[in-house]
PDB file of N, CA and C in Angstrom:
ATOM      1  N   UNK A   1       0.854  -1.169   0.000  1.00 90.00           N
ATOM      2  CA  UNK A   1       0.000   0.000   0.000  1.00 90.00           C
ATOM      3  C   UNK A   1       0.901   1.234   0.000  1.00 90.00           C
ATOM      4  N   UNK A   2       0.045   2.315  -0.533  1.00 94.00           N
ATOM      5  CA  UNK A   2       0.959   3.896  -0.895  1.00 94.00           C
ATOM      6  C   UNK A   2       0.452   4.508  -0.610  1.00 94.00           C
ATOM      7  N   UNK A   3       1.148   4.960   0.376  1.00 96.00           N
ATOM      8  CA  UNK A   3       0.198   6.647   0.845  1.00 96.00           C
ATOM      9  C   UNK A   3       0.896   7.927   0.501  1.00 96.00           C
ATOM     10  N   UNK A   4      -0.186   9.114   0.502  1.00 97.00           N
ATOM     11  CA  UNK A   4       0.673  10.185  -0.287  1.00 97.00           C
ATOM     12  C   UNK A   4      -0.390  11.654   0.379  1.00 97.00           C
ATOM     13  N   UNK A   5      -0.233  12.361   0.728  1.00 98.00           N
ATOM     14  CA  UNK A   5      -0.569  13.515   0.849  1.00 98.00           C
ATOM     15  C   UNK A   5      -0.094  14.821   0.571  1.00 98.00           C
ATOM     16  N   UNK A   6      -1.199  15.573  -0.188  1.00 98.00           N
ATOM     17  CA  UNK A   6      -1.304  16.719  -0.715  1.00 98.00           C
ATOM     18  C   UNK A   6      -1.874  18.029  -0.053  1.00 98.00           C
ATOM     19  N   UNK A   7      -1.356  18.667   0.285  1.00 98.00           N
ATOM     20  CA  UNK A   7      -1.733  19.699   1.031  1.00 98.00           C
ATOM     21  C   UNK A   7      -1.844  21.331   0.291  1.00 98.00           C
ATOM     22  N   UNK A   8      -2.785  21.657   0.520  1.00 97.00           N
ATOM     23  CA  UNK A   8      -3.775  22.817  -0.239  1.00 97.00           C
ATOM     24  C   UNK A   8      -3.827  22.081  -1.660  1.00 97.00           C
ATOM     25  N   UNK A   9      -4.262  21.639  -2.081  1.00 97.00           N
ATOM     26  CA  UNK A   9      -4.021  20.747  -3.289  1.00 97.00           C
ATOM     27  C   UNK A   9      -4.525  21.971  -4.670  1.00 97.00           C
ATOM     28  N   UNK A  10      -4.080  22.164  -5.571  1.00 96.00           N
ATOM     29  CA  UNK A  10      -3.988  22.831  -6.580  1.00 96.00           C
ATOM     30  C   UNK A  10      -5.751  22.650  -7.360  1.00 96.00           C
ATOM     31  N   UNK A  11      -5.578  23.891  -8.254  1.00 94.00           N
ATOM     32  CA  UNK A  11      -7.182  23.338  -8.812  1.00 94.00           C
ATOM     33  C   UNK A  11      -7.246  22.701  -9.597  1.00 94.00           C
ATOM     34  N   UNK A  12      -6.129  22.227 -10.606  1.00 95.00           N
ATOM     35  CA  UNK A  12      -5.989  21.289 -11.415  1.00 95.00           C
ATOM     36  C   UNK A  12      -6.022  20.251 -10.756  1.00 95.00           C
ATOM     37  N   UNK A  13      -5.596  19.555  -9.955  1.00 95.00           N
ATOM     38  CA  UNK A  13      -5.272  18.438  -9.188  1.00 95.00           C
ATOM     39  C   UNK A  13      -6.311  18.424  -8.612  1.00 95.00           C
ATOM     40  N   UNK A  14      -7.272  18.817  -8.191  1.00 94.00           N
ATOM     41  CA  UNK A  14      -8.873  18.775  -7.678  1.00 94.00           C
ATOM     42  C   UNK A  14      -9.630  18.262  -8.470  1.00 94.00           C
ATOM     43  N   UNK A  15      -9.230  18.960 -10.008  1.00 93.00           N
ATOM     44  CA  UNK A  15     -10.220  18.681 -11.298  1.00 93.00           C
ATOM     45  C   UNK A  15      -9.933  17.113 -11.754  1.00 93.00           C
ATOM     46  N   UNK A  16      -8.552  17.170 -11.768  1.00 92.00           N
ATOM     47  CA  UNK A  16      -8.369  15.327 -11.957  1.00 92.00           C
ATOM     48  C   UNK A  16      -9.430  14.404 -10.863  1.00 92.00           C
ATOM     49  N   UNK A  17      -9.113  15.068  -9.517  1.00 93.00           N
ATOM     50  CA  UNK A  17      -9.614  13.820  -8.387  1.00 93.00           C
ATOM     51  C   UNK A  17     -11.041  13.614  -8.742  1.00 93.00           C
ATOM     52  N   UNK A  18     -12.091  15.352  -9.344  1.00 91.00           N
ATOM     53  CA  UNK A  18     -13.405  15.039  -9.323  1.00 91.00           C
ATOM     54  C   UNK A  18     -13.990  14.662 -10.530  1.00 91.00           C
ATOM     55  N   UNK A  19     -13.163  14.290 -11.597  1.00 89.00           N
ATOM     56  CA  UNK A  19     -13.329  13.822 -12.651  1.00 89.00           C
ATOM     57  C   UNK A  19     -13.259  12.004 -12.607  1.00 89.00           C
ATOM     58  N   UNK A  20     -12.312  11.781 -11.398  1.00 89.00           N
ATOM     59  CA  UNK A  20     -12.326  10.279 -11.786  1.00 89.00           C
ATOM     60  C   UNK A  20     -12.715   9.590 -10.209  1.00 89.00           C
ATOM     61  N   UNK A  21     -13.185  10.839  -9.637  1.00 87.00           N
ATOM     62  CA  UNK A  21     -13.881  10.028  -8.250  1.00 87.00           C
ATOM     63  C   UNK A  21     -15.116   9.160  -8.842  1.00 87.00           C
ATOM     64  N   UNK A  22     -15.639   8.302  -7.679  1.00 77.00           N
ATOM     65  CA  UNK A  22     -17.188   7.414  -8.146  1.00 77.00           C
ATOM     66  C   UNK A  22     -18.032   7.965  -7.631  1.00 77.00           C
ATOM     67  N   UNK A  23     -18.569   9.023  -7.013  1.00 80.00           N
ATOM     68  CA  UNK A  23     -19.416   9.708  -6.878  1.00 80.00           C
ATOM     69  C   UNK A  23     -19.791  10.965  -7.100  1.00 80.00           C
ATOM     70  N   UNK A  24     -21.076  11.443  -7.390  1.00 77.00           N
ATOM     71  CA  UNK A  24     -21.580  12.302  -8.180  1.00 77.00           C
ATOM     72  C   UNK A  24     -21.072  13.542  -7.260  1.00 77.00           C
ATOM     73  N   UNK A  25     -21.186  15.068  -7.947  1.00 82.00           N
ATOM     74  CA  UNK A  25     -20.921  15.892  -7.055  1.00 82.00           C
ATOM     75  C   UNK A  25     -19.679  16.117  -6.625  1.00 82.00           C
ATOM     76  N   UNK A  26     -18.850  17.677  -6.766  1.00 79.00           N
ATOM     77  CA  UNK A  26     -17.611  18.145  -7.209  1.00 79.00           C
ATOM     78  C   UNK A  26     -17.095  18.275  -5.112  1.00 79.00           C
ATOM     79  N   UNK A  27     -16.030  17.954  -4.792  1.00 83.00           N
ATOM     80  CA  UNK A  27     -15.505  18.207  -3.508  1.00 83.00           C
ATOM     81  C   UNK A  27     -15.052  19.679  -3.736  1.00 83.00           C
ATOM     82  N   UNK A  28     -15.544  20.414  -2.622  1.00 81.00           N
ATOM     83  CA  UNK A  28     -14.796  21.754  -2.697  1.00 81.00           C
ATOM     84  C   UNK A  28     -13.667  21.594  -2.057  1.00 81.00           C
ATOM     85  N   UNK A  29     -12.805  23.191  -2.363  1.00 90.00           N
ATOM     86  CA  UNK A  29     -11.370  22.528  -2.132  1.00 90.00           C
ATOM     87  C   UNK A  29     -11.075  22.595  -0.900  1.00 90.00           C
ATOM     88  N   UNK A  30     -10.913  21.163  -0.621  1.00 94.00           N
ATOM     89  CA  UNK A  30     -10.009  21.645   0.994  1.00 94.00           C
ATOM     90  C   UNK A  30      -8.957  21.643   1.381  1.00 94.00           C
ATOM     91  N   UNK A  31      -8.437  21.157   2.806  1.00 97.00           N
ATOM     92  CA  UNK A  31      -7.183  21.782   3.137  1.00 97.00           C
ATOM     93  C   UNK A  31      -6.034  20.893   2.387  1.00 97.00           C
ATOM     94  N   UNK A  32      -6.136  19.696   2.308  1.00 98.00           N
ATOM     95  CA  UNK A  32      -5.630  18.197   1.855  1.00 98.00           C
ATOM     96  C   UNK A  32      -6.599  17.415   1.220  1.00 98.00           C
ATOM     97  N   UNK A  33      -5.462  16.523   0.705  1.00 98.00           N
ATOM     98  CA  UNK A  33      -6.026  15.068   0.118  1.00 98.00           C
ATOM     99  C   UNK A  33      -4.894  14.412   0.546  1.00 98.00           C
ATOM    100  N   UNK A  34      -5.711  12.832   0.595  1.00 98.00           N
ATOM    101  CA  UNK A  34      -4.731  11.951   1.114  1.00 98.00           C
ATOM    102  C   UNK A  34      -5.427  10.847   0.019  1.00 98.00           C
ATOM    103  N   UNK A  35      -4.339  10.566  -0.650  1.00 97.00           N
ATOM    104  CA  UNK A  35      -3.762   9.249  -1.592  1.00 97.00           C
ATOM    105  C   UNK A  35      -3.751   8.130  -0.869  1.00 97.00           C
ATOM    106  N   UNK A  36      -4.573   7.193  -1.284  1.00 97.00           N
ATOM    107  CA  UNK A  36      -3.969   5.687  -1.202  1.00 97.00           C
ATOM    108  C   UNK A  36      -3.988   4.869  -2.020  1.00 97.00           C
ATOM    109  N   UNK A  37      -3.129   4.108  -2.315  1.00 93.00           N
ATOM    110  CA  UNK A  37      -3.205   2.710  -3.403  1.00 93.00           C
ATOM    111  C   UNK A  37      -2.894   1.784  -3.058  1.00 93.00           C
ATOM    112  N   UNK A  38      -3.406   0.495  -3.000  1.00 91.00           N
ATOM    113  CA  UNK A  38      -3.240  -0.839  -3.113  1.00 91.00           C
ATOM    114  C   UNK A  38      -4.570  -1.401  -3.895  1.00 91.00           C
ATOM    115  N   UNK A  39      -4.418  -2.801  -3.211  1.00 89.00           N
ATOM    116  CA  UNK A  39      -5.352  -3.500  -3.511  1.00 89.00           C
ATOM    117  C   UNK A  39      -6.544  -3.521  -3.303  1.00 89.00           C
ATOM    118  N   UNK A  40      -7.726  -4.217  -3.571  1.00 88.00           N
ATOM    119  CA  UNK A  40      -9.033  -3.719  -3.382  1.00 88.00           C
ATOM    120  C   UNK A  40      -9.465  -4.051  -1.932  1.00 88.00           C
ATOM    121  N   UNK A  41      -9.170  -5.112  -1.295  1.00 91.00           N
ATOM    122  CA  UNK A  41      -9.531  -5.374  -0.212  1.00 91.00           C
ATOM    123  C   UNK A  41      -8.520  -4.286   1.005  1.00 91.00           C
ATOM    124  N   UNK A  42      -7.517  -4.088   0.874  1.00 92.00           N
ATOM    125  CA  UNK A  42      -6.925  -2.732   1.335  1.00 92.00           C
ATOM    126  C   UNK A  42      -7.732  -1.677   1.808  1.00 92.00           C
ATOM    127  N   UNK A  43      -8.091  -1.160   0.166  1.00 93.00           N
ATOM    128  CA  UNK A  43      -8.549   0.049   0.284  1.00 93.00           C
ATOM    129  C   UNK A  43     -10.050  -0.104   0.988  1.00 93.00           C
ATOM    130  N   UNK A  44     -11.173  -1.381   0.877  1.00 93.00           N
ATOM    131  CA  UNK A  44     -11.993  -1.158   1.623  1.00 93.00           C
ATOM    132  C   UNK A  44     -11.818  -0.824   3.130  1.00 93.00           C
ATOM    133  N   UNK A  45     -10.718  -1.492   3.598  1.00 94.00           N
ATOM    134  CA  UNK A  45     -10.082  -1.251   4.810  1.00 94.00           C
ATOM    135  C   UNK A  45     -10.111  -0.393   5.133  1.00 94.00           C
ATOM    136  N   UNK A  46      -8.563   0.770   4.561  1.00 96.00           N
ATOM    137  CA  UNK A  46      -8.333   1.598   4.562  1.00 96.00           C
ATOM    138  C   UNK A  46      -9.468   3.101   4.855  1.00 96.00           C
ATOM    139  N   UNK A  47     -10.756   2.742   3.621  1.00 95.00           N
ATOM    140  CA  UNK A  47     -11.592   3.829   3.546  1.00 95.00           C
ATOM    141  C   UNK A  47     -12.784   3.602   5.237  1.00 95.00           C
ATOM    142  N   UNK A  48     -12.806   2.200   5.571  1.00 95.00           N
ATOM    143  CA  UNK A  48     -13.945   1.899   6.347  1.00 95.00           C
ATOM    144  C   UNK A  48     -12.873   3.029   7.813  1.00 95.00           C
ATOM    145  N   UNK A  49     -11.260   2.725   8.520  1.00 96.00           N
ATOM    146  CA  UNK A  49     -10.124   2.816   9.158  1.00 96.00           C
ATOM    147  C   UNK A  49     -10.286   4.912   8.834  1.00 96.00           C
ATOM    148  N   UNK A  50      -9.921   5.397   7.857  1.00 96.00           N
ATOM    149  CA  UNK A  50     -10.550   7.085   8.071  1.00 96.00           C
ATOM    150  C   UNK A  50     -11.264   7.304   8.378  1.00 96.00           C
ATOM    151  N   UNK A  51     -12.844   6.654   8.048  1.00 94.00           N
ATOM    152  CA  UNK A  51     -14.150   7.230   8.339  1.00 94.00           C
ATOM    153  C   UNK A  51     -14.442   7.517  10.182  1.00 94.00           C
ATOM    154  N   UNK A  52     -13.851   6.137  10.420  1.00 94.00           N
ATOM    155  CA  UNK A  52     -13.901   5.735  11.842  1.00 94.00           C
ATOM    156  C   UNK A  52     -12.981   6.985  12.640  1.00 94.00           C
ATOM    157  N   UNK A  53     -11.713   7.113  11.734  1.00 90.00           N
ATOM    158  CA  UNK A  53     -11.169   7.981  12.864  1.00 90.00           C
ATOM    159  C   UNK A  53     -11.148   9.229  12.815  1.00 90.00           C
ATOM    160  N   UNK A  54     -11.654  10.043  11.767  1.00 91.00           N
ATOM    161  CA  UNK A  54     -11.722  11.379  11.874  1.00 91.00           C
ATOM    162  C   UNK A  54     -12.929  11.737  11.213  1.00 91.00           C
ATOM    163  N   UNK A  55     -13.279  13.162  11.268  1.00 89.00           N
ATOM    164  CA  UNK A  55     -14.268  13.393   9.950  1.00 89.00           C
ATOM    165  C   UNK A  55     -13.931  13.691   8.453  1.00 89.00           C
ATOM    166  N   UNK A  56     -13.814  12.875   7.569  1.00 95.00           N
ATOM    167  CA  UNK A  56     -13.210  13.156   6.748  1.00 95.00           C
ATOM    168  C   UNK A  56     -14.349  12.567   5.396  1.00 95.00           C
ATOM    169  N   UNK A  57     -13.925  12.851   4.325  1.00 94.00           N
ATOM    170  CA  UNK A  57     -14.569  12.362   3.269  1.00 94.00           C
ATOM    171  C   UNK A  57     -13.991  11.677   2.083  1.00 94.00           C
ATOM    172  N   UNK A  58     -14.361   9.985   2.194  1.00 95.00           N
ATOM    173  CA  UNK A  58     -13.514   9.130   1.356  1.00 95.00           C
ATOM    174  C   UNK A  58     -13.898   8.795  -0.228  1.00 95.00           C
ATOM    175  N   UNK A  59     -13.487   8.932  -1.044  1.00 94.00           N
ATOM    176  CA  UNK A  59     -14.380   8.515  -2.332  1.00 94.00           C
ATOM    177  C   UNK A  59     -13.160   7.804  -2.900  1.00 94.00           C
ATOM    178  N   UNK A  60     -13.316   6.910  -3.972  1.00 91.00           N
ATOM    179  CA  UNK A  60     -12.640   5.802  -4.638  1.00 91.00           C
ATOM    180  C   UNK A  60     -12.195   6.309  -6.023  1.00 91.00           C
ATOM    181  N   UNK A  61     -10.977   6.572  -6.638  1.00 91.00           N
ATOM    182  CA  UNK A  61     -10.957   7.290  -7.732  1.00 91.00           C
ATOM    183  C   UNK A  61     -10.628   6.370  -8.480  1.00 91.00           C
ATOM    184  N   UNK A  62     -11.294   6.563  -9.765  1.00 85.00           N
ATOM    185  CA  UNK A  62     -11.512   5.378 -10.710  1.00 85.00           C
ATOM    186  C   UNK A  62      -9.858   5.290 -12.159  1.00 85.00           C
ATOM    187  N   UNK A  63      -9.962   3.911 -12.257  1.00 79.00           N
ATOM    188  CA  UNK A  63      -8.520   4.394 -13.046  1.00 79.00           C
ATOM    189  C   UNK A  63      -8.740   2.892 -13.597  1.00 79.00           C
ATOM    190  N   UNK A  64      -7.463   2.318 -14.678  1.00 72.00           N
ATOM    191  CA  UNK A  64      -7.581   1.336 -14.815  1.00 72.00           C
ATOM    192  C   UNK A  64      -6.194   0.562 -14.631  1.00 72.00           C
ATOM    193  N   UNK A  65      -6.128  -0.378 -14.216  1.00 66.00           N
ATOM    194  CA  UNK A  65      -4.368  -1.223 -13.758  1.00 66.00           C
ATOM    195  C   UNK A  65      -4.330  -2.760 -14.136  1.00 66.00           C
ATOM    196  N   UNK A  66      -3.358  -3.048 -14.629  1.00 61.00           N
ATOM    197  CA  UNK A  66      -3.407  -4.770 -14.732  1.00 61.00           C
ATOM    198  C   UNK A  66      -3.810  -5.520 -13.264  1.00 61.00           C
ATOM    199  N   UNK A  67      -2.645  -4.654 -12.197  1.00 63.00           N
ATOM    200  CA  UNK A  67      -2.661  -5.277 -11.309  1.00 63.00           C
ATOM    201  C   UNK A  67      -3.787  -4.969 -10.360  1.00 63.00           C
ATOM    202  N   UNK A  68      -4.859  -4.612 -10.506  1.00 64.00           N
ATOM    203  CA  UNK A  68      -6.185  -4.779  -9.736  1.00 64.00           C
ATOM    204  C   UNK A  68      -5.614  -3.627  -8.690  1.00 64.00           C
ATOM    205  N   UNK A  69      -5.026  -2.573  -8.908  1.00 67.00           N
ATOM    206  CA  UNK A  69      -4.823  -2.168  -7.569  1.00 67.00           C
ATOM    207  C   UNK A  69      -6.056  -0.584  -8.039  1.00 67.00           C
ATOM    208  N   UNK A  70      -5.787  -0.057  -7.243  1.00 88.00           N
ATOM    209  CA  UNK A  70      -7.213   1.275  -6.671  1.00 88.00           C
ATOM    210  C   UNK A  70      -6.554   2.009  -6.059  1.00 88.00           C
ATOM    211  N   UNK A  71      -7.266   3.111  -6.149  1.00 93.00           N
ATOM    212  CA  UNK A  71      -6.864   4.545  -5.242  1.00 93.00           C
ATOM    213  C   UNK A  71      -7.917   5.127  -4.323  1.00 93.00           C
ATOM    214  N   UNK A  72      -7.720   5.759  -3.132  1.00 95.00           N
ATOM    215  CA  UNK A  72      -8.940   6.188  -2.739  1.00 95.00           C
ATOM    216  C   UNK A  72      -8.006   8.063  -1.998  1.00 95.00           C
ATOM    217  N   UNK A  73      -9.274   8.493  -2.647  1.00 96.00           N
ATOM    218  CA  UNK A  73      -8.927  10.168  -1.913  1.00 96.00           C
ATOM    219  C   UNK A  73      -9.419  10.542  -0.470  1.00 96.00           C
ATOM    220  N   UNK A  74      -8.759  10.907   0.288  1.00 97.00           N
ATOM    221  CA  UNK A  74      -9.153  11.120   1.277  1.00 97.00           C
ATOM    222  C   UNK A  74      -9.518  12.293   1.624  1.00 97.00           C
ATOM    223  N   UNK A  75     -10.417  13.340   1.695  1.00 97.00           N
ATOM    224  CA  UNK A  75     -10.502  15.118   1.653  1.00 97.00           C
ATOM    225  C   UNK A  75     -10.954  15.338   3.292  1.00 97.00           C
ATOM    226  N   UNK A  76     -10.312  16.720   3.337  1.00 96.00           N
ATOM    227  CA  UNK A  76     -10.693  17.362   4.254  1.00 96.00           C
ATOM    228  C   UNK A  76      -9.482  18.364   4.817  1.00 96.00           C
ATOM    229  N   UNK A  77      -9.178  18.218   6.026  1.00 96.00           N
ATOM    230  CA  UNK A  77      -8.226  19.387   6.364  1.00 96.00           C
ATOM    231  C   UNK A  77      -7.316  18.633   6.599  1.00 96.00           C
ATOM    232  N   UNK A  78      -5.939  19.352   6.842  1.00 97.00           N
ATOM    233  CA  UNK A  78      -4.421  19.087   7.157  1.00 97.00           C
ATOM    234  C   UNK A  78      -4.603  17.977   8.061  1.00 97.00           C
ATOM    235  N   UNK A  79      -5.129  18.246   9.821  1.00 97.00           N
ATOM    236  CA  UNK A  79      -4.899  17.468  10.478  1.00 97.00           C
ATOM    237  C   UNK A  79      -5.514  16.340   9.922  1.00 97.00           C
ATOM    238  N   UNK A  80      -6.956  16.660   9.784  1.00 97.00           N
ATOM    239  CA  UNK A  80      -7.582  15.204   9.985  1.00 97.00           C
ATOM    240  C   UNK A  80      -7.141  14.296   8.813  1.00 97.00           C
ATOM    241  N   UNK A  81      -6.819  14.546   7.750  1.00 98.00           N
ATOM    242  CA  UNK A  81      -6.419  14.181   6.580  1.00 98.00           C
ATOM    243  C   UNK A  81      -4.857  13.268   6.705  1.00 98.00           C
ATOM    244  N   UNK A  82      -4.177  13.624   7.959  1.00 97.00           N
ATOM    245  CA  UNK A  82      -3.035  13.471   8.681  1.00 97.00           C
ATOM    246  C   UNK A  82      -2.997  12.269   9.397  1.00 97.00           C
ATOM    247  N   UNK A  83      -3.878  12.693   9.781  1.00 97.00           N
ATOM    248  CA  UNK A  83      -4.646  11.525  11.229  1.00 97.00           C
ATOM    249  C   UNK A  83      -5.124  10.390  10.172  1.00 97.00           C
ATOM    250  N   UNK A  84      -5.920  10.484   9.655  1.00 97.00           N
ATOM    251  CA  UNK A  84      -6.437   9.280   9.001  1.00 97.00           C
ATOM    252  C   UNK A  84      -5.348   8.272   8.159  1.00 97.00           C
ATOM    253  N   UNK A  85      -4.661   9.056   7.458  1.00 97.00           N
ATOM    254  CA  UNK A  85      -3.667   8.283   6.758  1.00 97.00           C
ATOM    255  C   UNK A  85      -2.735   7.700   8.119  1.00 97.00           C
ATOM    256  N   UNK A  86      -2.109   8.299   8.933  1.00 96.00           N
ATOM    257  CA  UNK A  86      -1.540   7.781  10.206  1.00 96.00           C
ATOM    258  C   UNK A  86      -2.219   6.335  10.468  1.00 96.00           C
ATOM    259  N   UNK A  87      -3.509   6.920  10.819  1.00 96.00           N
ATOM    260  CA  UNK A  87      -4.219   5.297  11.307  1.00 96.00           C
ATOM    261  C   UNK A  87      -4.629   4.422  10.452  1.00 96.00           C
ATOM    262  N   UNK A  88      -4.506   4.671   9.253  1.00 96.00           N
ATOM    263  CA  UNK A  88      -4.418   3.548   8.016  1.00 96.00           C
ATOM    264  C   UNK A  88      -3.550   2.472   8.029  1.00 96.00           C
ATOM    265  N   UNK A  89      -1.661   3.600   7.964  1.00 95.00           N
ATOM    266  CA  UNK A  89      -0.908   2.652   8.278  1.00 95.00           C
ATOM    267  C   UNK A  89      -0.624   2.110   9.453  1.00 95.00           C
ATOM    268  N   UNK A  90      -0.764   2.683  10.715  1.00 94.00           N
ATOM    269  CA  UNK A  90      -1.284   2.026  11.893  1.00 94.00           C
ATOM    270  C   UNK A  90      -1.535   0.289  11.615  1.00 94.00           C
ATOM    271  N   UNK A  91      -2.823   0.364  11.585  1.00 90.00           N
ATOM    272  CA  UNK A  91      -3.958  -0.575  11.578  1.00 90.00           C
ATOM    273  C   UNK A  91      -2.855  -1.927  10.517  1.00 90.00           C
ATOM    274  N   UNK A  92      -2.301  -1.498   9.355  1.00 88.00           N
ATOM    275  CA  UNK A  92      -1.432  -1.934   8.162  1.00 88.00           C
ATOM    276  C   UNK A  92      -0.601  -2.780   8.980  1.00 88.00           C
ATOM    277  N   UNK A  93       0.096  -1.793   9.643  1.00 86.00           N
ATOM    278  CA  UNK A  93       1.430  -2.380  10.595  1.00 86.00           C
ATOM    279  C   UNK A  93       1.163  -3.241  11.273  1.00 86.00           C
ATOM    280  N   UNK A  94       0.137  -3.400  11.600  1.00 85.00           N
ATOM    281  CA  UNK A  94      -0.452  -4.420  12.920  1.00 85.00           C
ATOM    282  C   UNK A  94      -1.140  -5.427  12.043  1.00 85.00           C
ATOM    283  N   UNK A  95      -1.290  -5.498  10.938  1.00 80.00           N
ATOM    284  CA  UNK A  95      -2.117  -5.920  10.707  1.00 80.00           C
ATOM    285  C   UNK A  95      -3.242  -6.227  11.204  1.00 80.00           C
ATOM    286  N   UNK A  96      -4.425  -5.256  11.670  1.00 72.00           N
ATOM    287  CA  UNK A  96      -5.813  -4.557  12.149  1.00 72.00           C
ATOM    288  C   UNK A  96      -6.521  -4.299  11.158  1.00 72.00           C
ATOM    289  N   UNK A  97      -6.904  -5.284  10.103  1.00 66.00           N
ATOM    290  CA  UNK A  97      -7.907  -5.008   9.505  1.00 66.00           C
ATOM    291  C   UNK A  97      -9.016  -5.227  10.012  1.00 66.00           C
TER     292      UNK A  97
END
């Protein structure tokens, strides 16, 4: 798994995320995004592991890969956007799915 965070994220780089997110309806811009990629069972993880720990807003950005892997955006502000990816790999390390 890959984690990656973007902070004040650009408006181009917004326009990519809300172009290939899976749900309807544009994210306004916030403070961060937080990147993840792996596999599919991962990222359900991963997205169920943010929701739980901060308030944040997860959507699945659509793409295509041989290797079955996925991305999911994580939006909201610096910290919490911080926090969540933290306790992603947390949970990873321990294996705490």
């Amino acid at each position: 798994m890959d984690c990656r965070i973007i902070k004040a994220p650009g408006e181009n780089t917004l326009a990519i995320l809300n172009r290939r997110k899976g749900s309807r309806g544009d994210i306004e811009k916030p403070g961060a995004v937080g990147l993840v990629q792996g596999r599919l069972i991962e990222m359900v993880c991963a997205s169920d592991i943010a929701e739980k720990a901060v308030g944040v807003i997860v959507e699945d950005i659509k793409g295509t890969c041989p290797q079955n892997m996925i991305m999911l955006a994580i939006f909201g502000d610096v910290a919490s956007v911080t926090a969540a990816i933290e306790q992603i790999k947390l949970k990873e390390k321990k294996q705490e799915w």
